[in-house]
Coordinates of C-alpha atoms and ligand atoms in Angstrom, one line a residue:
M1 CA 23.0 8.6 -7.3
A2 CA 21.8 7.3 -3.9
G3 CA 18.3 6.8 -5.2
L4 CA 19.3 4.9 -8.4
Y5 CA 21.5 2.5 -6.6
S6 CA 18.9 2.0 -3.8
L7 CA 16.3 1.0 -6.4
H8 CA 18.7 -1.4 -8.1
H9 CA 20.1 -2.8 -4.9
L10 CA 16.6 -3.3 -3.1
R11 CA 15.1 -4.8 -6.2
G12 CA 18.1 -7.3 -6.1
L13 CA 17.2 -8.3 -2.5
G14 CA 13.6 -9.0 -3.5
F15 CA 12.0 -5.9 -2.3
S16 CA 9.4 -4.0 -4.5
A17 CA 10.5 -0.4 -4.6
V18 CA 9.5 2.9 -6.3
V19 CA 11.6 6.1 -6.5
L20 CA 9.8 9.4 -6.3
E21 CA 11.9 12.1 -7.9
A22 CA 11.2 15.9 -8.0
G23 CA 13.3 16.4 -11.2
A24 CA 12.2 15.8 -14.8
G25 CA 15.3 13.5 -15.2
V26 CA 17.6 11.4 -13.1
G27 CA 21.0 12.4 -11.9
G28 CA 20.1 14.4 -8.8
T29 CA 22.8 17.1 -8.2
W30 CA 24.0 16.6 -11.7
Y31 CA 20.5 17.0 -13.1
W32 CA 19.9 20.4 -11.2
N33 CA 23.4 22.0 -11.1
R34 CA 23.9 22.5 -14.9
Y35 CA 25.5 26.1 -14.7
P36 CA 28.3 26.9 -16.9
G37 CA 31.5 25.3 -15.5
A38 CA 29.7 22.8 -13.1
R39 CA 32.2 20.1 -12.5
C40 CA 32.9 17.6 -9.7
D41 CA 35.8 18.0 -7.4
V42 CA 36.4 14.4 -7.1
P43 CA 38.2 12.5 -9.9
S44 CA 35.8 10.7 -12.3
L45 CA 37.4 7.2 -11.8
E46 CA 36.7 7.7 -8.1
Y47 CA 33.4 9.4 -8.4
S48 CA 31.5 6.4 -10.0
Y49 CA 29.8 3.4 -8.8
G50 CA 31.6 0.3 -7.9
F51 CA 28.6 -2.1 -7.4
S52 CA 28.8 -3.5 -11.0
D53 CA 32.1 -4.5 -12.6
E54 CA 30.4 -4.6 -16.0
L55 CA 29.4 -0.9 -15.6
Q56 CA 32.8 0.2 -14.5
Q57 CA 34.4 -1.7 -17.4
E58 CA 32.2 -0.4 -20.1
W59 CA 32.0 3.2 -19.2
E60 CA 34.8 5.5 -20.5
W61 CA 35.5 8.8 -18.6
S62 CA 36.9 11.5 -20.7
E63 CA 38.3 14.0 -18.1
V64 CA 40.2 13.7 -14.9
F65 CA 37.4 15.6 -13.2
P66 CA 34.0 15.0 -14.7
G67 CA 31.8 17.8 -15.9
Q68 CA 28.1 18.2 -15.3
E69 CA 27.1 17.0 -18.8
E70 CA 29.3 13.8 -18.6
L71 CA 28.0 12.9 -15.1
E72 CA 24.4 13.5 -16.1
R73 CA 25.0 11.2 -19.1
Y74 CA 26.5 8.6 -16.7
F75 CA 23.5 8.5 -14.4
N76 CA 21.1 8.3 -17.4
H77 CA 23.1 5.4 -18.7
V78 CA 22.9 3.7 -15.3
A79 CA 19.1 4.2 -15.2
D80 CA 18.8 2.5 -18.7
R81 CA 21.3 -0.2 -18.2
F82 CA 19.8 -1.5 -15.1
D83 CA 16.2 -1.0 -16.3
L84 CA 15.4 1.5 -13.4
R85 CA 13.0 3.9 -15.2
R86 CA 10.0 1.7 -14.9
D87 CA 10.0 2.3 -11.1
I88 CA 10.9 6.0 -11.1
R89 CA 8.3 8.6 -11.0
L90 CA 9.7 11.8 -12.2
N91 CA 8.2 15.3 -11.7
T92 CA 7.0 14.0 -8.3
R93 CA 8.1 16.1 -5.2
V94 CA 7.3 14.6 -1.9
A95 CA 5.6 17.3 0.4
R96 CA 4.6 15.1 3.3
A97 CA 5.6 11.8 4.9
V98 CA 3.3 10.4 7.7
F99 CA 3.9 7.3 9.7
D100 CA 0.8 5.2 10.7
E101 CA 1.7 3.5 14.0
H102 CA -1.0 0.9 13.9
R103 CA -0.2 -0.4 10.4
A104 CA 3.5 0.4 10.7
V105 CA 3.5 2.0 7.2
W106 CA 4.5 5.4 5.8
T107 CA 2.3 7.4 3.4
L108 CA 4.2 9.8 1.2
T109 CA 2.1 12.6 -0.5
S110 CA 3.4 14.5 -3.4
D111 CA 2.7 18.2 -3.9
A112 CA 0.2 17.2 -6.6
G113 CA -1.6 15.2 -3.9
D114 CA -0.7 11.6 -5.0
D115 CA -0.1 9.1 -2.3
V116 CA 2.3 6.2 -2.0
T117 CA 2.1 3.8 0.9
A118 CA 5.3 1.9 2.0
R119 CA 6.7 -0.1 4.8
F120 CA 10.1 1.5 4.6
V121 CA 11.2 4.9 3.3
V122 CA 14.7 5.8 2.2
M123 CA 15.5 9.4 2.0
A124 CA 18.0 9.8 -0.8
T125 CA 17.4 13.5 -0.9
G126 CA 20.9 14.7 -0.9
P127 CA 22.9 16.9 1.4
L128 CA 23.3 19.8 -0.9
S129 CA 20.0 19.9 -2.7
A130 CA 17.7 22.6 -1.0
P131 CA 18.9 25.8 -2.5
S132 CA 19.2 28.9 -0.3
T133 CA 18.4 32.2 -1.8
P134 CA 18.9 35.3 0.4
D135 CA 16.0 37.4 1.2
I136 CA 17.3 40.5 -0.4
P137 CA 14.8 43.3 -0.3
G138 CA 13.1 43.9 -3.7
R139 CA 14.2 40.6 -5.2
D140 CA 10.9 40.2 -7.2
R141 CA 11.2 43.7 -8.7
F142 CA 14.0 43.0 -10.9
Q143 CA 12.7 43.2 -14.6
G144 CA 15.7 41.2 -16.0
L145 CA 16.4 37.5 -16.0
V146 CA 17.0 35.9 -12.6
L147 CA 19.1 32.7 -12.6
Q148 CA 20.2 30.3 -9.9
T149 CA 23.2 28.0 -10.3
S150 CA 21.5 25.1 -8.6
R151 CA 18.4 25.5 -10.8
W152 CA 20.0 26.4 -14.1
P153 CA 17.5 26.1 -17.0
R154 CA 17.7 23.2 -19.3
T155 CA 17.6 25.4 -22.3
E156 CA 20.8 27.4 -22.0
P157 CA 20.0 31.1 -21.6
D158 CA 21.4 33.5 -24.1
L159 CA 23.8 35.6 -22.1
A160 CA 26.0 37.0 -24.9
G161 CA 26.7 40.7 -24.6
K162 CA 24.6 40.9 -21.3
R163 CA 25.5 42.7 -18.0
V164 CA 25.4 39.9 -15.5
G165 CA 25.8 40.2 -11.8
L166 CA 26.9 37.0 -10.0
I167 CA 26.1 36.8 -6.2
G168 CA 28.3 34.3 -4.3
T169 CA 31.9 33.1 -4.6
G170 CA 31.6 29.4 -3.1
S171 CA 32.3 26.5 -5.4
S172 CA 29.3 27.3 -7.7
G173 CA 30.3 31.0 -8.2
V174 CA 34.0 30.2 -8.5
Q175 CA 33.4 27.6 -11.2
S176 CA 30.9 29.8 -13.2
T177 CA 32.9 33.0 -13.1
P178 CA 35.4 32.1 -15.9
E179 CA 32.7 30.5 -18.0
L180 CA 30.3 33.4 -17.7
A181 CA 33.1 35.9 -18.3
A182 CA 33.9 34.2 -21.6
V183 CA 30.3 34.7 -22.9
V184 CA 28.7 37.7 -21.2
G185 CA 29.2 41.4 -22.0
H186 CA 30.2 42.4 -18.6
L187 CA 30.4 40.3 -15.4
Y188 CA 30.0 41.8 -12.0
V189 CA 31.0 39.4 -9.2
F190 CA 29.4 40.3 -5.8
Q191 CA 31.8 38.9 -3.3
R192 CA 31.0 38.8 0.4
T193 CA 33.7 36.5 1.5
P194 CA 36.9 35.8 -0.5
T195 CA 37.5 32.1 -1.2
Y196 CA 40.4 29.7 -0.9
T197 CA 40.4 27.9 -4.1
W198 CA 43.0 25.8 -5.8
P199 CA 43.6 25.0 -9.5
S200 CA 42.1 21.7 -10.5
H201 CA 44.7 21.0 -13.3
N202 CA 41.8 19.3 -15.1
G203 CA 42.4 17.9 -18.5
P204 CA 41.8 14.8 -20.5
L205 CA 41.9 11.5 -18.6
D206 CA 45.1 9.6 -19.4
A207 CA 44.1 6.4 -21.2
E208 CA 46.8 4.3 -19.4
V209 CA 45.5 5.6 -16.0
Q210 CA 42.0 4.5 -17.0
A211 CA 43.2 1.1 -18.2
E212 CA 45.1 0.6 -15.0
W213 CA 42.0 1.3 -13.0
K214 CA 39.9 -1.0 -15.0
R215 CA 42.4 -3.8 -14.4
D216 CA 42.4 -3.1 -10.7
Y217 CA 38.9 -1.6 -9.9
A218 CA 38.2 -4.1 -7.1
E219 CA 41.3 -3.3 -5.2
Q220 CA 40.7 0.4 -5.8
R221 CA 37.1 0.3 -4.5
R222 CA 38.3 -1.5 -1.5
R223 CA 41.0 1.2 -0.8
Q224 CA 38.4 3.8 -1.2
R225 CA 36.6 2.5 1.8
E226 CA 39.9 2.5 3.8
T227 CA 40.6 6.1 3.2
P228 CA 39.1 8.9 5.3
G229 CA 37.7 10.9 2.3
G230 CA 36.8 7.7 0.1
V231 CA 39.4 8.9 -2.4
T232 CA 42.5 6.8 -3.0
G233 CA 44.4 9.6 -4.8
S234 CA 45.8 7.3 -7.4
T235 CA 44.4 8.8 -10.4
G236 CA 47.1 11.4 -10.8
A237 CA 44.7 14.3 -10.0
I238 CA 47.0 17.0 -8.5
I239 CA 44.5 18.4 -6.1
L240 CA 45.0 15.2 -4.0
Q241 CA 48.6 15.7 -3.2
G242 CA 49.0 15.3 0.5
P243 CA 50.8 17.7 3.0
G244 CA 54.6 17.6 3.1
R245 CA 56.5 16.4 6.1
K246 CA 58.0 19.8 7.1
P247 CA 56.3 22.2 9.5
I248 CA 55.9 25.6 8.1
L249 CA 56.4 27.0 11.6
E250 CA 60.0 25.7 11.3
S251 CA 60.6 27.0 7.7
T252 CA 62.7 29.9 6.7
E253 CA 61.5 32.6 4.4
A254 CA 63.7 31.3 1.7
E255 CA 62.2 27.8 2.1
R256 CA 58.7 29.3 1.8
V257 CA 59.6 31.3 -1.3
S258 CA 61.1 28.2 -2.9
M259 CA 58.0 26.1 -2.1
L260 CA 55.9 28.9 -3.8
E261 CA 58.1 28.6 -6.8
E262 CA 57.9 24.8 -6.9
R263 CA 54.2 24.2 -5.9
G264 CA 52.4 27.5 -6.7
W265 CA 48.9 27.5 -5.2
D266 CA 49.6 24.2 -3.5
A267 CA 52.4 25.8 -1.5
S268 CA 49.8 27.0 1.1
R269 CA 49.0 23.4 2.0
A270 CA 52.3 21.7 1.3
W271 CA 53.4 21.6 5.1
S272 CA 52.7 19.1 7.9
D273 CA 51.1 21.6 10.4
V274 CA 48.9 23.9 8.3
A275 CA 45.8 21.7 8.7
I276 CA 46.3 21.3 12.6
D277 CA 47.9 24.5 14.0
P278 CA 46.2 28.0 13.7
E279 CA 49.5 29.9 13.5
A280 CA 50.9 27.5 10.9
N281 CA 47.6 27.8 9.1
E282 CA 47.9 31.6 9.0
M283 CA 51.3 31.4 7.4
G284 CA 49.8 29.0 4.8
C285 CA 47.1 31.5 4.2
E286 CA 49.8 34.1 3.5
L287 CA 51.4 32.0 0.9
F288 CA 47.9 31.8 -0.7
R289 CA 47.5 35.5 -0.6
E290 CA 51.0 35.9 -2.3
M291 CA 49.7 33.7 -5.1
V292 CA 46.7 35.9 -5.5
R293 CA 48.9 39.0 -5.7
R294 CA 51.1 37.2 -8.3
T295 CA 48.1 36.3 -10.4
V296 CA 45.7 39.3 -10.2
R297 CA 47.2 42.4 -11.9
D298 CA 45.2 45.2 -10.1
P299 CA 46.4 45.4 -6.5
E300 CA 43.2 46.6 -5.1
T301 CA 41.3 43.7 -6.7
A302 CA 44.0 41.3 -5.5
E303 CA 43.7 42.5 -2.0
S304 CA 39.9 42.2 -2.2
L305 CA 40.1 38.6 -3.5
S306 CA 42.6 37.7 -0.6
P307 CA 40.9 35.6 2.1
R308 CA 41.6 36.7 5.6
G309 CA 40.3 36.0 9.1
Y310 CA 39.4 32.3 8.7
P311 CA 41.7 29.3 8.2
I312 CA 42.3 27.1 5.3
G313 CA 40.4 23.9 5.9
C314 CA 37.4 25.5 7.7
K315 CA 35.3 25.3 4.5
R316 CA 35.3 22.7 1.8
P317 CA 38.2 23.4 -0.5
V318 CA 37.2 24.9 -3.9
I319 CA 38.9 23.8 -7.0
D320 CA 38.7 25.9 -10.1
T321 CA 40.0 26.5 -13.6
D322 CA 41.4 30.1 -14.1
Y323 CA 39.3 31.7 -11.4
F324 CA 41.8 34.4 -10.2
A325 CA 43.1 35.1 -13.7
T326 CA 39.6 35.8 -14.8
F327 CA 39.6 39.1 -12.8
N328 CA 42.4 40.4 -15.2
R329 CA 39.8 40.5 -18.0
D330 CA 38.4 43.9 -19.0
N331 CA 34.8 42.6 -18.9
V332 CA 35.0 41.4 -15.2
T333 CA 34.5 43.6 -12.1
L334 CA 34.8 42.4 -8.6
V335 CA 32.3 44.1 -6.2
D336 CA 33.9 43.7 -2.8
L337 CA 30.7 43.8 -0.6
R338 CA 32.9 44.4 2.5
R339 CA 33.3 47.9 1.2
G340 CA 29.5 48.3 1.1
G341 CA 26.9 45.5 1.1
I342 CA 23.9 44.8 -1.0
E343 CA 21.0 47.0 0.0
S344 CA 18.3 45.9 -2.4
V345 CA 17.5 44.5 -5.8
T346 CA 15.8 47.2 -8.0
E347 CA 14.0 46.9 -11.3
T348 CA 17.2 47.5 -13.2
G349 CA 20.0 46.0 -11.0
I350 CA 21.5 45.8 -7.6
Q351 CA 21.8 48.7 -5.2
T352 CA 24.7 48.5 -2.9
E353 CA 26.1 50.9 -0.4
Q354 CA 28.9 51.6 -3.0
G355 CA 26.3 52.5 -5.6
H356 CA 24.0 51.0 -8.2
F357 CA 25.0 48.3 -10.7
D358 CA 22.8 48.2 -13.8
L359 CA 22.2 44.5 -14.9
D360 CA 20.4 42.5 -17.4
V361 CA 20.8 39.2 -15.5
I362 CA 21.3 38.4 -11.8
V363 CA 22.7 34.8 -11.1
F364 CA 22.4 33.6 -7.4
A365 CA 25.3 31.2 -6.5
T366 CA 24.3 31.4 -2.9
G367 CA 24.4 27.9 -1.8
F368 CA 22.2 25.3 0.1
D369 CA 20.4 24.7 3.3
A370 CA 22.9 21.8 3.6
M371 CA 22.3 18.3 5.1
T372 CA 19.0 19.1 6.9
G373 CA 17.3 21.4 4.3
S374 CA 16.1 18.8 2.0
L375 CA 14.6 16.7 5.0
S376 CA 13.0 19.7 6.9
R377 CA 11.4 20.9 3.7
I378 CA 9.3 17.9 3.7
D379 CA 6.6 17.6 6.5
I380 CA 7.8 14.4 8.0
R381 CA 5.6 13.1 10.8
G382 CA 6.8 10.1 13.0
R383 CA 5.3 8.7 16.0
E384 CA 2.3 10.6 17.7
G385 CA 2.4 13.0 14.7
V386 CA 5.6 14.7 15.8
A387 CA 7.3 16.7 13.1
L388 CA 11.0 16.1 12.3
R389 CA 11.5 19.8 11.7
D390 CA 10.3 20.6 15.2
L391 CA 12.5 18.0 16.8
W392 CA 15.6 19.4 14.9
V393 CA 15.0 23.0 15.9
D394 CA 18.3 22.9 17.9
G395 CA 20.1 20.7 15.4
P396 CA 19.6 17.3 14.0
R397 CA 19.9 14.2 16.2
T398 CA 20.5 10.9 14.3
Y399 CA 21.9 7.5 15.0
L400 CA 24.8 6.9 12.4
G401 CA 23.2 9.5 10.2
L402 CA 20.9 6.8 9.1
Q403 CA 17.9 7.0 11.4
M404 CA 16.0 9.0 14.0
V405 CA 14.2 8.1 17.2
G406 CA 10.4 8.4 16.7
F407 CA 10.7 7.7 13.0
P408 CA 10.6 4.0 12.6
N409 CA 11.5 2.5 9.1
L410 CA 12.6 5.8 7.8
F411 CA 16.2 5.9 6.7
T412 CA 18.4 8.8 5.5
I413 CA 21.3 8.3 3.1
S414 CA 24.2 10.6 4.0
G415 CA 22.3 12.1 6.7
P416 CA 23.7 14.4 9.4
G417 CA 26.0 12.6 11.7
S418 CA 27.5 10.5 8.8
P419 CA 30.6 11.2 6.7
S420 CA 28.5 12.4 3.8
V421 CA 29.9 15.7 2.4
L422 CA 33.2 15.0 4.0
A423 CA 33.9 12.1 1.8
N424 CA 33.3 10.9 -1.8
M425 CA 29.6 10.9 -2.0
V426 CA 29.4 7.9 -4.3
V427 CA 31.3 5.7 -1.8
C428 CA 29.1 7.0 1.1
S429 CA 25.9 6.4 -0.9
E430 CA 26.9 3.0 -1.9
Q431 CA 27.9 2.0 1.7
H432 CA 24.7 3.4 3.1
V433 CA 22.6 1.7 0.5
E434 CA 24.1 -1.5 1.2
W435 CA 23.8 -1.1 5.0
I436 CA 20.2 -0.3 4.7
G437 CA 19.5 -3.1 2.3
A438 CA 21.0 -5.6 4.7
C439 CA 19.0 -4.0 7.6
L440 CA 15.8 -4.3 5.7
A441 CA 16.5 -8.0 4.7
Y442 CA 17.2 -8.8 8.3
A443 CA 14.0 -7.3 9.4
R444 CA 12.0 -9.1 6.8
D445 CA 13.8 -12.5 7.2
H446 CA 13.1 -12.4 11.0
G447 CA 9.5 -11.4 10.5
F448 CA 10.1 -7.9 12.2
T449 CA 8.0 -4.9 11.0
T450 CA 9.8 -1.9 12.5
V451 CA 13.5 -0.8 12.8
E452 CA 14.2 2.4 15.1
P453 CA 17.1 3.6 17.1
T454 CA 17.0 3.7 20.9
P455 CA 17.2 7.2 22.5
E456 CA 20.4 6.2 24.4
A457 CA 22.2 5.0 21.2
Q458 CA 21.2 8.2 19.4
D459 CA 22.3 10.4 22.3
A460 CA 25.7 8.6 22.5
W461 CA 26.2 8.9 18.7
V462 CA 25.3 12.7 18.7
D463 CA 27.8 13.2 21.5
H464 CA 30.5 11.3 19.7
V465 CA 30.0 13.2 16.4
N466 CA 30.3 16.5 18.3
Q467 CA 33.3 15.4 20.2
V468 CA 35.4 14.3 17.3
A469 CA 34.7 17.7 15.4
E470 CA 36.1 19.6 18.4
G471 CA 39.4 21.2 17.9
T472 CA 39.5 20.9 14.1
M473 CA 39.7 23.8 11.6
F474 CA 36.0 23.0 10.8
T475 CA 34.8 24.2 14.2
S476 CA 37.4 27.0 14.7
T477 CA 35.6 30.0 16.3
T478 CA 36.5 32.1 13.0
C479 CA 34.9 29.6 10.8
N480 CA 31.4 30.1 9.3
S481 CA 30.5 27.5 6.9
W482 CA 27.6 25.5 5.6
Y483 CA 29.0 22.5 7.4
L484 CA 28.0 24.5 10.6
G485 CA 24.7 25.7 9.1
A486 CA 26.2 29.2 9.5
N487 CA 25.0 30.3 6.0
I488 CA 21.4 30.0 6.9
P489 CA 20.0 32.8 9.1
G490 CA 18.6 31.2 12.3
K491 CA 20.0 27.8 11.7
P492 CA 21.7 26.4 15.0
R493 CA 25.4 26.3 14.8
V494 CA 26.1 22.6 14.9
F495 CA 28.7 20.7 12.9
L496 CA 26.7 18.4 10.7
P497 CA 28.8 15.7 9.3
Y498 CA 30.9 13.0 10.9
V499 CA 34.5 14.0 10.8
A500 CA 36.3 10.8 12.0
G501 CA 36.5 9.5 8.4
L502 CA 35.0 6.6 6.4
P503 CA 37.0 3.7 7.8
A504 CA 36.2 4.5 11.4
Y505 CA 32.5 5.0 10.4
I506 CA 32.2 1.9 8.2
E507 CA 33.7 -0.2 11.0
R508 CA 31.2 1.0 13.6
A509 CA 28.2 0.7 11.2
E510 CA 29.2 -2.9 10.3
A511 CA 29.9 -3.9 13.9
I512 CA 26.5 -2.7 14.8
A513 CA 24.9 -4.6 12.0
A514 CA 26.8 -7.7 12.8
S515 CA 25.7 -7.5 16.4
G516 CA 22.0 -7.8 15.4
Y517 CA 21.7 -4.1 15.1
E518 CA 22.8 -2.9 18.6
G519 CA 21.3 0.5 19.5
F520 CA 18.3 -0.3 17.3
V521 CA 14.9 -1.7 18.3
V522 CA 14.0 -4.2 15.6
G523 CA 10.5 -5.7 16.5
Ligands
NAP1 P1 28.5 28.2 -0.8 O1 29.8 27.5 -0.7 O2 27.5 28.1 0.4 O3 28.6 29.6 -1.3 C1 27.6 30.5 -1.3 C2 28.2 31.9 -1.6 O4 27.1 32.8 -1.6 C3 29.1 32.4 -0.5 O5 30.3 33.1 -1.2 C4 28.3 33.3 0.3 O6 29.0 34.3 0.9 C5 27.5 33.9 -0.8 N1 26.2 34.4 -0.2 C6 25.2 33.9 0.3 N2 24.2 34.9 0.7 C7 24.6 35.9 0.2 C8 24.2 37.3 0.3 N3 23.1 37.6 0.9 N4 24.9 38.3 -0.2 C9 26.1 38.1 -0.7 N5 26.7 36.9 -0.8 C10 26.0 35.8 -0.4 O7 27.5 27.4 -1.9 P2 28.0 26.7 -3.3 O8 29.0 27.6 -4.0 O9 26.8 26.4 -4.0 O10 28.7 25.4 -2.8 C11 28.2 24.6 -1.8 C12 28.8 23.3 -1.8 O11 28.3 22.5 -2.9 C13 30.2 23.2 -1.9 O12 30.9 23.5 -0.8 C14 30.4 21.8 -2.4 O13 30.5 20.9 -1.4 C15 29.3 21.7 -3.3 N6 29.6 22.0 -4.7 C16 30.6 21.2 -5.3 C17 31.1 21.6 -6.5 C18 32.1 20.7 -7.1 O14 32.1 19.5 -6.9 N7 33.0 21.2 -7.7 C19 30.5 22.6 -7.2 C20 29.5 23.5 -6.6 C21 29.2 23.1 -5.4 P3 29.6 34.1 2.4 O15 30.7 33.1 2.4 O16 29.9 35.4 2.9 O17 28.3 33.6 3.3

């Protein structure tokens, strides 16, 4: 989504631009993540471009939360509608990016050896696009079919009647579980950490709500940028109900039971203190576990599915359709890896400490090397040939999540140190594209050839990003999330996105631009 808009916007500013895209089609995340059940957790009316009123008036969303197929269709429509395809090179994976200090240009080299030279490079590579597959011994020995949610084949594999093992219960695993269970012979869900997940209450989008948004899009888009998560919450989507006013710590048992009756799964978060106080949070977690017990018939399975030992709000909330109820099906087995972990993949299945599971198919829903992975997988060389991945060995350092010292004219969209994954990615992408466009136009119009942050500005920003994350549930000592890089062995534990919210971020970024790019050397 960031690449398509970058091309359109930069063209409009009079730049010549080309997009290099690894996939065989456009859509980014929604091109690759085509697993059964793949769906966005931001409402469709909010998860769409605001840069063109014609586009938002003519496009009709069908569901409250858009599914992968509809999103991929939307991004293809955008590519056609704005005549973008003529400057997009598909099937082109960038392997290397090298800065030439004398000429102040970048040379990008694809893995097929083709070069492109450019004054400016915009990395619209996505914060969740570098898949992470655990290094389980014997992985290549398996004789059956191996699938990965984030690389699901374009031709739907025939899973009917098959014994399928699904590894991972994050958003991707949770979304695919009910859909896989409905078609496979038997589904084994290998769970290492139980998940807090809430029902999406997805359904057809109310025509009146859509019409109302169409009458009021300009105002809605303005409000999105004024809310911390870039989501106004005015589409009627239930996931967005805010916390209540009452602290759970001051509630009686009768009040908590009554809240469960009234709000169901949402009862766990319906209090003023659950997001900020660890003790209150644990009481919210207990309400969540009570819902698991009420939903899952087998008590042992319910206990295994009940998250413990880490707070609600440490990880990105997952939203689902019928996830827990799926474990009441006869053809679904939860394999609780805390009772005995995976030892190896064998020719015929998965060997655990609890025994062997015979399988025809293994599905990895094991996540991503988030925020830095898509950048560090490219050999990016800045001044004096220094590699970005070497500089980031102790964690990423950026100014505004937009640029790095030593890498002039290279910009990152939704990079580490920006709100990115903590906010609506379309709003974040549009804001970054527009900021970068204005910066490039400024450099061009003033006859400057390079833009690069100062070390002082970058250091101060990194300190600020760390400081605002302190004391939140995200950085709780019991929290191990991909936000912290904790899902990747050896990755430094650093909170990657900027947690202070979009309005504070946008205000800062715009003030910096208005001041003539304070903290950047433009020369
Ligand atoms: P994830 O949240 O990182 O989940 C990965 C899962 O794989 C975890 O349950 C993890 O267990 C498990 N796992 C990893 N290595 C394992 C191993 N060696 N053995 C057993 N289990 C292992 O990844 P994801 O589900 O792809 O989601 C990542 C993010 O993508 C989401 O948080 C969200 O931001 C985005 N996403 C969004 C949507 C949506 O919009 N609805 C859908 C999909 C993804 P542990 O927890 O124990 O490490």
